[in-house]
Every structure is written in C-alpha cells, then in structure tokens.
Short mmCIF file of C-alpha atoms in Angstrom, two decimals:
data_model
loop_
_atom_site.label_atom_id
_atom_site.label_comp_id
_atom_site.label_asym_id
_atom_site.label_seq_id
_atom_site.Cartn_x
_atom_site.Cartn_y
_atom_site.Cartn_z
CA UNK A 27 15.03 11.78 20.24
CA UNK A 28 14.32 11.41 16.38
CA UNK A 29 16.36 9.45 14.08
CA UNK A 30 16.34 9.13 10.34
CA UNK A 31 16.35 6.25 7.74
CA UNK A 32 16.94 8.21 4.31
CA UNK A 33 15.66 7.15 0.75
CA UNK A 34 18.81 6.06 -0.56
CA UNK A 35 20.67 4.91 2.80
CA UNK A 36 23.10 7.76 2.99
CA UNK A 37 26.53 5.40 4.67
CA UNK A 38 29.57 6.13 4.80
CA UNK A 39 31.60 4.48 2.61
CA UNK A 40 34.58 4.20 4.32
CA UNK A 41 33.53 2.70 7.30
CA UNK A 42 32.79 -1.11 7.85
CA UNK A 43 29.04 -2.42 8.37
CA UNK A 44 29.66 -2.23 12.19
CA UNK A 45 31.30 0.78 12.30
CA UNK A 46 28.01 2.24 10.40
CA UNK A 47 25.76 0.56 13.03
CA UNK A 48 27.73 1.88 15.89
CA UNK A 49 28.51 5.68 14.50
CA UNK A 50 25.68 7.44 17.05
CA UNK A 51 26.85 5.07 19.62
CA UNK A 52 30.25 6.08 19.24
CA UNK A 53 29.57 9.85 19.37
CA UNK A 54 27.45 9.60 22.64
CA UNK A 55 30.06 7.05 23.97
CA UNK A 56 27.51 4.31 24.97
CA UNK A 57 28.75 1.79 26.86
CA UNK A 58 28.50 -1.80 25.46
CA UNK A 59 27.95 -0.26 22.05
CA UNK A 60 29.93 -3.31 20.63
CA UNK A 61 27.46 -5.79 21.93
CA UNK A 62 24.05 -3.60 20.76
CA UNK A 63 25.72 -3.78 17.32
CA UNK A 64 25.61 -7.54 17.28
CA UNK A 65 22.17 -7.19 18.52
CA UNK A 66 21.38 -4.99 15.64
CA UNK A 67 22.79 -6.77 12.95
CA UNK A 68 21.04 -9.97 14.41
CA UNK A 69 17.44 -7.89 14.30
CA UNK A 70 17.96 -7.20 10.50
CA UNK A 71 18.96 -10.27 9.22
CA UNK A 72 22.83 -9.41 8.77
CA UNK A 73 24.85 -11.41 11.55
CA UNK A 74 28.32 -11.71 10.38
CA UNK A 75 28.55 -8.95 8.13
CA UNK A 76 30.25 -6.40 10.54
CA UNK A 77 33.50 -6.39 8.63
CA UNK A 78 32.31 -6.14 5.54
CA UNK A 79 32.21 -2.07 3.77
CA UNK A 80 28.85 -0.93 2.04
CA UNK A 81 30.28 -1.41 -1.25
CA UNK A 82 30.19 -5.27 -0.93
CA UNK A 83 26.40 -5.58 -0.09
CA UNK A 84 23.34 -5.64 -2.25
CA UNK A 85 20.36 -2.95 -2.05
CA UNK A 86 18.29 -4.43 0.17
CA UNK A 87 21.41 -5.24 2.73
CA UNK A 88 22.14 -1.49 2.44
CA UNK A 89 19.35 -0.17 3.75
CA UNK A 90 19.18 -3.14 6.50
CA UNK A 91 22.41 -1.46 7.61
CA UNK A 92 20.73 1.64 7.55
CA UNK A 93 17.80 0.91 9.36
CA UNK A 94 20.29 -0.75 12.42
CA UNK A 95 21.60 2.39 12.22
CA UNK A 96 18.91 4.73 12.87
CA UNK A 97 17.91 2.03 15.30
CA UNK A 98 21.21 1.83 17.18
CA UNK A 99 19.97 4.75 19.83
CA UNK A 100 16.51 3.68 20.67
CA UNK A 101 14.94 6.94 19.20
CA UNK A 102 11.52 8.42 20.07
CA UNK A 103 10.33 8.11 16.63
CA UNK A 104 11.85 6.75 13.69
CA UNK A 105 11.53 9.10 10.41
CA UNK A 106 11.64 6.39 7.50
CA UNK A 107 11.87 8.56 3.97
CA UNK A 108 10.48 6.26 1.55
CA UNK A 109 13.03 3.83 2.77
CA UNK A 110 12.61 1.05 -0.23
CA UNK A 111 11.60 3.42 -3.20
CA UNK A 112 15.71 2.90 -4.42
CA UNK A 113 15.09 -0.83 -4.70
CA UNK A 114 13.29 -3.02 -7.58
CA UNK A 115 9.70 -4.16 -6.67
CA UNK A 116 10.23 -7.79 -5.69
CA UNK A 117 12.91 -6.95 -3.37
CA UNK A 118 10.52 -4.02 -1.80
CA UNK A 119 7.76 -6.32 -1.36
CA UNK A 120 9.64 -8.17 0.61
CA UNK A 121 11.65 -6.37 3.02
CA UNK A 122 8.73 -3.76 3.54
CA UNK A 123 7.21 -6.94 5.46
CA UNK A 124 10.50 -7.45 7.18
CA UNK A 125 10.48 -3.68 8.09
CA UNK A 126 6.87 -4.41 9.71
CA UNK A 127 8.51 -7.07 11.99
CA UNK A 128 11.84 -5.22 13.09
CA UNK A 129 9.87 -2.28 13.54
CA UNK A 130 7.67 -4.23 16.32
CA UNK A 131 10.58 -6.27 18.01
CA UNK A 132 12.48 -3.39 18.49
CA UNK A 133 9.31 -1.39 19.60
CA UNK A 134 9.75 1.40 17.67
CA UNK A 135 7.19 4.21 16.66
CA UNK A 136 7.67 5.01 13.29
CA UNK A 137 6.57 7.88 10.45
CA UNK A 138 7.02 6.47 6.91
CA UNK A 139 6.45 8.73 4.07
CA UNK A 140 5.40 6.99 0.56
CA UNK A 141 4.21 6.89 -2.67
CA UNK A 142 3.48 3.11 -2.51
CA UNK A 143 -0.15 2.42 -1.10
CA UNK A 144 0.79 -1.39 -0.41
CA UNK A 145 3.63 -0.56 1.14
CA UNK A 146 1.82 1.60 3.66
CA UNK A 147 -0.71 -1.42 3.95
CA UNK A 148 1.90 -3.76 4.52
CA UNK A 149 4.17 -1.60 7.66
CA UNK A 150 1.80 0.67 8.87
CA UNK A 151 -0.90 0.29 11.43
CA UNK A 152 -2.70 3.64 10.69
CA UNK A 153 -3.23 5.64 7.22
CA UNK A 154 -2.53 8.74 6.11
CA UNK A 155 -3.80 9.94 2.78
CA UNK A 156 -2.61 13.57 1.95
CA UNK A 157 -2.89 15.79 -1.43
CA UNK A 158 -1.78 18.86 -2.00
CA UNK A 159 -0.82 19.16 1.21
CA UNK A 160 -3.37 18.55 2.93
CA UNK A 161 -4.88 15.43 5.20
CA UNK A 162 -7.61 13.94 3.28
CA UNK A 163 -8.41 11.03 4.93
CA UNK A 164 -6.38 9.18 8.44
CA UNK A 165 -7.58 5.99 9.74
CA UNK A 166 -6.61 2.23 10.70
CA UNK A 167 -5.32 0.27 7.31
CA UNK A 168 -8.58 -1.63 7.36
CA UNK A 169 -11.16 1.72 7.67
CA UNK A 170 -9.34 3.70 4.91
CA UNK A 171 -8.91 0.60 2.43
CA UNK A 172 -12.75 -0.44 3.07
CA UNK A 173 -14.04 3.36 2.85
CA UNK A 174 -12.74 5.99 0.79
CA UNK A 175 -13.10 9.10 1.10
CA UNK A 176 -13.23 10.35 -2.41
CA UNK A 177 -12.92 9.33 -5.74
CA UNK A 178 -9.30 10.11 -6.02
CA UNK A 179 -8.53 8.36 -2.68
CA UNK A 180 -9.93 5.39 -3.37
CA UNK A 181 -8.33 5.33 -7.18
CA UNK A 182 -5.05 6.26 -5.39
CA UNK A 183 -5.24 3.22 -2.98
CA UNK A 184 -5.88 0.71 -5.93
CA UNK A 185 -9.51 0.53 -7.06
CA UNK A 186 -10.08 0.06 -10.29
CA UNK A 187 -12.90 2.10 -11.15
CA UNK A 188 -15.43 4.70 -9.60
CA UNK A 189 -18.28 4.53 -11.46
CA UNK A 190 -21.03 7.50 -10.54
CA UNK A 191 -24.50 8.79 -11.38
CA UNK A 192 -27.23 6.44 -12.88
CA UNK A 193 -24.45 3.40 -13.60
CA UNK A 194 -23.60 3.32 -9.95
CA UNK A 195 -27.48 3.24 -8.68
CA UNK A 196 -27.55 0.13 -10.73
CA UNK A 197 -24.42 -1.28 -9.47
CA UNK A 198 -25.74 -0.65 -5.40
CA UNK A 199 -28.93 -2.46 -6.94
CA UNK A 200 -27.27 -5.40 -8.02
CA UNK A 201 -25.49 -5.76 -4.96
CA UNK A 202 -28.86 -5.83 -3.41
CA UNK A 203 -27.89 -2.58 -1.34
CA UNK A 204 -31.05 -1.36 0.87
CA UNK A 205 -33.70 0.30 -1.80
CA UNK A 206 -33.41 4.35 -0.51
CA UNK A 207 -29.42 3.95 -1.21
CA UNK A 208 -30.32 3.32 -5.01
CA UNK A 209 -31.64 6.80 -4.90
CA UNK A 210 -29.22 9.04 -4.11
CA UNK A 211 -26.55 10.57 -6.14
CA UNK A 212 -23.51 8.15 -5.47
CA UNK A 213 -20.35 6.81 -6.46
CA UNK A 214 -19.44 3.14 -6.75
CA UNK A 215 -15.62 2.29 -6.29
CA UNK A 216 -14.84 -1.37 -7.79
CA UNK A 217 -11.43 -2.82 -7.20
CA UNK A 218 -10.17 -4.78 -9.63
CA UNK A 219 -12.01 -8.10 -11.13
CA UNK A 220 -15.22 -6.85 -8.53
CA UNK A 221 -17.43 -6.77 -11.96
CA UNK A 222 -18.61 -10.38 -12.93
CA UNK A 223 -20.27 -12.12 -15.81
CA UNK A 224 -23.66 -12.96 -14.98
CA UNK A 225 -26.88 -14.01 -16.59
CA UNK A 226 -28.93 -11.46 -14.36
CA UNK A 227 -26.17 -8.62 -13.75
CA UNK A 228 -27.44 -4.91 -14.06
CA UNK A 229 -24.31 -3.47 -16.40
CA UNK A 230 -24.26 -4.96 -19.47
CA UNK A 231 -21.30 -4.06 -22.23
CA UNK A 232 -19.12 -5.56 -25.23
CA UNK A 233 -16.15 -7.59 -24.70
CA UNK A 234 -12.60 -5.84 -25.59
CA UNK A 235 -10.37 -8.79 -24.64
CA UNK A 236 -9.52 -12.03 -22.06
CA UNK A 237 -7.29 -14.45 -21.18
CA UNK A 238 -7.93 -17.61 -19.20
CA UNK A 239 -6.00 -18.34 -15.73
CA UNK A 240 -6.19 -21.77 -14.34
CA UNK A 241 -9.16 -20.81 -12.34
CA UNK A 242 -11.15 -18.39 -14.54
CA UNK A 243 -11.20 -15.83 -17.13
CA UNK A 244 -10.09 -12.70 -17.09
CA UNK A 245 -12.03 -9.77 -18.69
CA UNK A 246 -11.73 -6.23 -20.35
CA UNK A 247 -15.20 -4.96 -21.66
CA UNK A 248 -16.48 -1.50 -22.40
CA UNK A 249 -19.32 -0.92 -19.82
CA UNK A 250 -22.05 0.88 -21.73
CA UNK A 251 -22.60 4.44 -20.05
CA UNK A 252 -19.20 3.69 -17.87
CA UNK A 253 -16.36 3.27 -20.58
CA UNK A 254 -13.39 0.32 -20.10
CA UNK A 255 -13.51 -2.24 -16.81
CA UNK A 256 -11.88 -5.15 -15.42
CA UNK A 257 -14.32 -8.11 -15.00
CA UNK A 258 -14.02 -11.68 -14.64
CA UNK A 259 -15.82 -15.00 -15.25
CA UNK A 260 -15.98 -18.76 -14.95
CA UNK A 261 -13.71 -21.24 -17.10
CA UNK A 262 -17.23 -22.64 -18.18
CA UNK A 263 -18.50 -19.64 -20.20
CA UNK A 264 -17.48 -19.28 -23.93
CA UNK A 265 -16.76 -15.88 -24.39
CA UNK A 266 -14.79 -14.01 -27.20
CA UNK A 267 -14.18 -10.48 -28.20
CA UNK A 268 -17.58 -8.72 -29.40
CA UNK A 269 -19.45 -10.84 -27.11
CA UNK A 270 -22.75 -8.81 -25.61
CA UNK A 271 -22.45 -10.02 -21.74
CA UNK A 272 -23.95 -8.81 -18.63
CA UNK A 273 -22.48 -8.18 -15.32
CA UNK A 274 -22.91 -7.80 -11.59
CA UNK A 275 -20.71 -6.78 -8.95
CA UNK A 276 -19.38 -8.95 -5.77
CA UNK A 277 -20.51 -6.67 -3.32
CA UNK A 278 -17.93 -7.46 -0.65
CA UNK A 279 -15.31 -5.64 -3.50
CA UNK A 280 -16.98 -2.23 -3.44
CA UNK A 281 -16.84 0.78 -1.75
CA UNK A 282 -19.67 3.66 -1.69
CA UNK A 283 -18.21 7.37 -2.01
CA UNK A 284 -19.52 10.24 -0.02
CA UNK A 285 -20.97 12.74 -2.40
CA UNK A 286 -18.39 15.12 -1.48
CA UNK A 287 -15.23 16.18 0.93
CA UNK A 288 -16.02 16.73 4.71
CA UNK A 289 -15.12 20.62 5.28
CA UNK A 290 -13.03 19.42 7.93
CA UNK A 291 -12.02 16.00 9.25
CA UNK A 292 -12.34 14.65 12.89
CA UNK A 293 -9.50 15.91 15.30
CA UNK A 294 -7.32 17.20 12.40
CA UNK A 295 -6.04 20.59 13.06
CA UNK A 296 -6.70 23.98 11.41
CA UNK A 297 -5.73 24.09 7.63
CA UNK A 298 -4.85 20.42 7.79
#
C-alpha cells in the first residue's frame, strides 16, 4: 500500500507521459485506468501532455509526472525522497507549495524526507527534526519553529544566532521577560534582523556594515561578548561603519533554549 516519488523522478524514457501515469494501473489491470490518468494529469497541472515523452518536459513537469504516478493507485502512504532537491530554488519554492495542495485534494498521507527546513514548513503539517539518527525534536510546524529544542535545532531551522550565558540574560531582560528567567543559565535564539537599534537596548556593539532597503536599514555589527549579528534599523538613523550603537531584541523573534536535551522525548520509542 506504499508508493514512492524518488529524488530524481526515475521515468521511463520510452514511454509517453500517460503511459508513465498509468504503468501501476496497467500492471494491476484497473479498470478505467485511462480516465484516472486524465484525472491525474488534471491534479498536477499537466492536462494535455499525455502524448508527450519525458524528454520534452522541463524539471519541474518531470517530477509532476512523477508524483501522478506514485499517485495513480491511491497508496496508503506516499514516500516522497526529497522530491524537489534536483530542481533550482525558485522552481522548488514553488511547486513544494503546489505539492502541499495536490497532496490534500488527493487526500494523501505523506512521509517527505529533506534537507530543506522551508520546504518541510511549506508541505508538511507535523515536524520531524532528526541527527545522527536519532529524533530530536517532532511537533506541529508552528511548535517546533516557535520552540527549539536545542541550539543546533533551532540554527538548523533558520535562526540566526543563539546567543548564551550572561549576553542572553540581558537579551530576556530587554525583552522585558519575567525577572527569575533573567537568572538562569539560558540560551537566546534570534532569527534573523530580531536585534534592533535602539537608544535603550541592552547589547551594545560596533557596526561592520549596512545597506538601506526601501523600508529600513539593514545591519551587520559585532555584538560585544557575542561576536557578528544581523540587526536592523530605521531609514531615519545615520549610521556608518565604526558606529558605537545599542540594541534590543523584538521579542516576538526569539526563542528560549532548554539548558539541555530531554533524555527521552514524549511517545518516541526506545533508542529513537
């Protein structure tokens, strides 16, 4: 009842679009399989392009094929093996969110294995984070992304910087965090721009580099105690390389670290 997508879409070459679609069909000699390959085409986005052999199409139509394909015989669960990693990033961004919706029209349960942390945020509906081998952290999108469980997790899912020890205390206290949280021994994780220029911010550090967007400035500068961070500020602050500023964080862009691993996370089997 499992059926594959591989990396690299793995058709035959010989055989037409349809015929592709419709191989599994073929072999279990489904009835109507003619008609549930026009209704797989439709679902990726490829009506009309029966006729037409692999060699014609374009990466992303490829693996469109491909996914019809594994498709075609309703499986139990879908095994997708980093399905877009082949293709060049604009193109994955966007068919990993038209994987999301073919995946729920056609109902489908599906595994997806990848190195791409907003790819998984963009298909999946639940997280996995594994290393080494083992489970690390497994939650909805929205728990894992807002709550880390480690420094390496929450680098790995795009933060920008964990800052620990004494600099963090004095990041939690300028994001007004309750007073007996600026006590313990903790780790801060920023995501990118989170640090801002501010007349009353706790970190305070030299300025590497910016450039100016249409809506603000964007910052490098060498935290003192915390080494090289992302930071932003307003269009109406002069600011130039060597510049002394100040910062604070936007505490809605932070994450607090446990001090350590859990032995053993909740419902995860032995050696997981």
């Amino acid at each position: 009842g499992f059926a594959l997508m591989f990396q690299d879409g793995q058709l035959f070459g010989h055989l037409s679009v349809g015929r592709n679609v419709g191989y599994a069909l073929r072999l279990r000699r489904t009835p109507g399989a003619a008609q549930r390959v026009e209704e797989l085409l439709e679902l990726v986005g490829l009506e009309g392009y029966a006729d037409r052999l692999p060699a014609t199409l374009s990466g992303g139509e490829r693996q469109r094929v491909a996914l019809a394909r594994a498709l075609a015989v309703q499986p139990r669960l879908l095994l997708l093996d980093e399905p877009l990693s082949a293709l060049d990033a604009g193109l994955r961004e966007r068919l990993a969110g038209d994987l999301r919706d073919i995946l729920r029209r056609a109902g489908t349960t599906a595994l997806m294995v990848t190195h791409d942390h907003d790819e998984a945020f963009t298909v999946a509906d639940r997280l996995a984070v594994m290393r080494a081998g083992h489970l690390v952290q497994e939650g909805g999108i929205e728990e894992v992304w807002r709550a880390p469980v480690d420094t390496a997790t929450a680098l790995f899912l795009g933060y920008a910087r964990v800052l620990e020890g004494a600099p963090a205390r004095r990041v939690l206290a300028a994001a007004d965090q309750p007073p007996g949280d600026e006590q313990r021994a903790v780790a801060v994780a920023v995501r990118r721009s989170a640090l801002q220029v501010a007349g009353d911010g706790r970190l305070a550090g030299t300025l590497r580099s910016l450039r100016a967007t249409p809506e603000l400035q964007r910052l490098v500068v060498d935290v003192d105690e915390v080494g090289e961070c992302d930071a932003v500020a307003g269009l109406d602050r002069r600011l130039g390389p060597g510049d002394r500023v100040r910062l604070r964080v936007d505490a809605t862009r932070t994450a607090v670290l446990p001090e350590g691993l859990p032995e053993a996370l909740p419902g995860a089997p032995d050696g997981a």
